[in-house]
mmCIF file of C-alpha atoms in Angstrom:
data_model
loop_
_atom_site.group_PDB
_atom_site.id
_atom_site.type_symbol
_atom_site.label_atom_id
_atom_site.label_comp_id
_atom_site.label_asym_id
_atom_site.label_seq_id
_atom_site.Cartn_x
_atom_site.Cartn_y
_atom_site.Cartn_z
ATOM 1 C CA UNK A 486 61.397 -31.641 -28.955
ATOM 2 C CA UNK A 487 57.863 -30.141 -29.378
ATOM 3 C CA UNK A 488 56.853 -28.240 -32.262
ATOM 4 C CA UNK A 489 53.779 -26.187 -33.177
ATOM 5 C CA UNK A 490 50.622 -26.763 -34.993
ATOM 6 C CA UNK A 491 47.433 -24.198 -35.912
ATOM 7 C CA UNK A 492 44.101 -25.576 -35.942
ATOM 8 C CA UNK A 493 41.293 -23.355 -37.167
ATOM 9 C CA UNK A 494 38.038 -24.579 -35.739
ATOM 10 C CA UNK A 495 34.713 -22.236 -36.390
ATOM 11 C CA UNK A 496 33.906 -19.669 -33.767
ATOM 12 C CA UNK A 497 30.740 -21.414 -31.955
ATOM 13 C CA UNK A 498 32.935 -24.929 -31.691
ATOM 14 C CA UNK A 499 35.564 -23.386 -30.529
ATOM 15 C CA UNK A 500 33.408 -22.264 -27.642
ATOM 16 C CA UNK A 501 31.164 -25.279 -27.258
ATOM 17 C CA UNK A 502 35.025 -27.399 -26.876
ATOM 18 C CA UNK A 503 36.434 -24.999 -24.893
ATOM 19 C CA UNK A 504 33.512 -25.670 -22.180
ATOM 20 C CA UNK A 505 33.010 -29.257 -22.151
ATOM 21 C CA UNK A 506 37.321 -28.980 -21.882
ATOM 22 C CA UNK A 507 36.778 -26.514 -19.142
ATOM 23 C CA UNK A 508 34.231 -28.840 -17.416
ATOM 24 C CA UNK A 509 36.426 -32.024 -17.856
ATOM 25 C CA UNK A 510 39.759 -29.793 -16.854
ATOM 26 C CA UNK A 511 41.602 -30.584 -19.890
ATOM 27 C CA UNK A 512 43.008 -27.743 -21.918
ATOM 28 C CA UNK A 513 42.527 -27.757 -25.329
ATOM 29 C CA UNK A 514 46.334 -28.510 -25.878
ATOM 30 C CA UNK A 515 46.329 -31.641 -23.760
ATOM 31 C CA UNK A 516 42.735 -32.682 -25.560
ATOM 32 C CA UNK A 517 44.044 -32.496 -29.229
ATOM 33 C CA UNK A 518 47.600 -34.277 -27.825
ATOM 34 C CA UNK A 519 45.674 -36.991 -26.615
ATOM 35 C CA UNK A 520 43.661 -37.863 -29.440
ATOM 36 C CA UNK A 521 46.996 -37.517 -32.156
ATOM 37 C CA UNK A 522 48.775 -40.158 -29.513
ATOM 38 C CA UNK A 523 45.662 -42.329 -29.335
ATOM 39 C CA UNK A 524 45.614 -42.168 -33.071
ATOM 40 C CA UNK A 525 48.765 -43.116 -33.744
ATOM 41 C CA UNK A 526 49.094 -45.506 -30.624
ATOM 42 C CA UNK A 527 45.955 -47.347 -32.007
ATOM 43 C CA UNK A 528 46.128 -46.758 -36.189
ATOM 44 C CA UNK A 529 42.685 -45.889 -36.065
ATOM 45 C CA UNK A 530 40.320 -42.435 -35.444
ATOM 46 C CA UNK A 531 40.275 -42.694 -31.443
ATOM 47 C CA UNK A 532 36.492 -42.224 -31.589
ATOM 48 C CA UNK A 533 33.312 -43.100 -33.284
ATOM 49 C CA UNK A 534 32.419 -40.376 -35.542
ATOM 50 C CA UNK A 535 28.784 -38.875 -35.567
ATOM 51 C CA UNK A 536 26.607 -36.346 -37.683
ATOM 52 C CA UNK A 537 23.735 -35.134 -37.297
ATOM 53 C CA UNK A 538 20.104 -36.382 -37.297
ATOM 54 C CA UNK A 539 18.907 -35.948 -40.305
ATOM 55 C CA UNK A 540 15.048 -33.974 -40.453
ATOM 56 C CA UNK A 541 12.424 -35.628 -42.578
ATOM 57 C CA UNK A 542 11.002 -33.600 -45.142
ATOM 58 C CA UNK A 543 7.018 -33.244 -45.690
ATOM 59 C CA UNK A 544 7.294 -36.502 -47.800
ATOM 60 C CA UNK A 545 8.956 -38.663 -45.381
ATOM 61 C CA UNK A 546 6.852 -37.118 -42.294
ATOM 62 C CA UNK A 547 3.583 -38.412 -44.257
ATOM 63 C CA UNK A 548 5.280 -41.319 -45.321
ATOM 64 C CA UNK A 549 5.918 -42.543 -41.818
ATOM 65 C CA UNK A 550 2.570 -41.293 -40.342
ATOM 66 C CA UNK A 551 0.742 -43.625 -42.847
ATOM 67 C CA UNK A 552 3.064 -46.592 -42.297
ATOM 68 C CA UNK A 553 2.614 -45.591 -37.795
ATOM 69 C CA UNK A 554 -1.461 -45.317 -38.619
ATOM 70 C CA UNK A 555 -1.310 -48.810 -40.673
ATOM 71 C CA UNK A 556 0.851 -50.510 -37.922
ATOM 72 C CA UNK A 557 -2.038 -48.978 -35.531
ATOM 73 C CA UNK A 558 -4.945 -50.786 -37.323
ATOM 74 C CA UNK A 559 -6.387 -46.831 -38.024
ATOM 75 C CA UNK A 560 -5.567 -46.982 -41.811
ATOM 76 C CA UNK A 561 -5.923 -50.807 -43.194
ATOM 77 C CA UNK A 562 -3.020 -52.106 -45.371
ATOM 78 C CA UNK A 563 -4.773 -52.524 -47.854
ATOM 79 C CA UNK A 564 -5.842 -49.017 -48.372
ATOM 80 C CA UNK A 565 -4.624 -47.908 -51.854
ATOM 81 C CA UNK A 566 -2.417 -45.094 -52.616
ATOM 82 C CA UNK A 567 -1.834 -42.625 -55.181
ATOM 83 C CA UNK A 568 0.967 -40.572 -57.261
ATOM 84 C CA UNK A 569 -1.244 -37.881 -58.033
ATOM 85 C CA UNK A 570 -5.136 -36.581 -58.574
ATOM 86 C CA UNK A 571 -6.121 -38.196 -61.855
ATOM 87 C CA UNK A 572 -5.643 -41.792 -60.217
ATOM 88 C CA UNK A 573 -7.049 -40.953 -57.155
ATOM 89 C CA UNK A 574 -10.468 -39.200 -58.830
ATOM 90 C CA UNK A 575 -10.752 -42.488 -61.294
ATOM 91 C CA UNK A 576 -10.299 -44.591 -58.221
ATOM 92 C CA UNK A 577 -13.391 -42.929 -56.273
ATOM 93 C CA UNK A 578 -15.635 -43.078 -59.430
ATOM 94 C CA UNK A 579 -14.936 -46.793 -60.104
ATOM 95 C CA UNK A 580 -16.493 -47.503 -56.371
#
């Protein structure tokens, strides 16, 4: 006996499934049966779950070119840093 379920999936991965299904030719039926029996079969999500890469901001971006131009010999290590202008003024009239 076979009984039936609804999934509601968004529009665009709905499409993107239905043609990597397409191009493997498994219907979406026999994709979504497989994974519930591997599920159960193994007690365990049938697959290693994934998200997205996350984008650096601004701070990160300048964060990791100053650590890549420190590792490059460009920018010694020793090269202070500052949190804002005040320091950073005081720090150019002491040398």
């Amino acid at each position: 006996m076979t009984s039936s379920t609804t999934i509601r999936l968004d529009d665009e991965l709905k499409k993107e499934l239905q043609k990597d299904l397409d191009a493997a030719g498994i219907s979406m039926n026999a994709y979504f049966v497989m994974a519930a029996k591997q599920l159960v079969l193994q007690k365990r999500i049938p697959f290693e779950i994934l998200t997205e890469p996350e984008i650096p901001n601004n701070t990160t971006r300048k964060a990791l070119l100053v650590a890549d131009a420190k590792d490059e010999g460009i920018i010694p290590d020793n090269s202070p840093s500052f949190d804002n202008v005040h320091d950073l003024m005081k720090s150019l009239e002491e040398n």
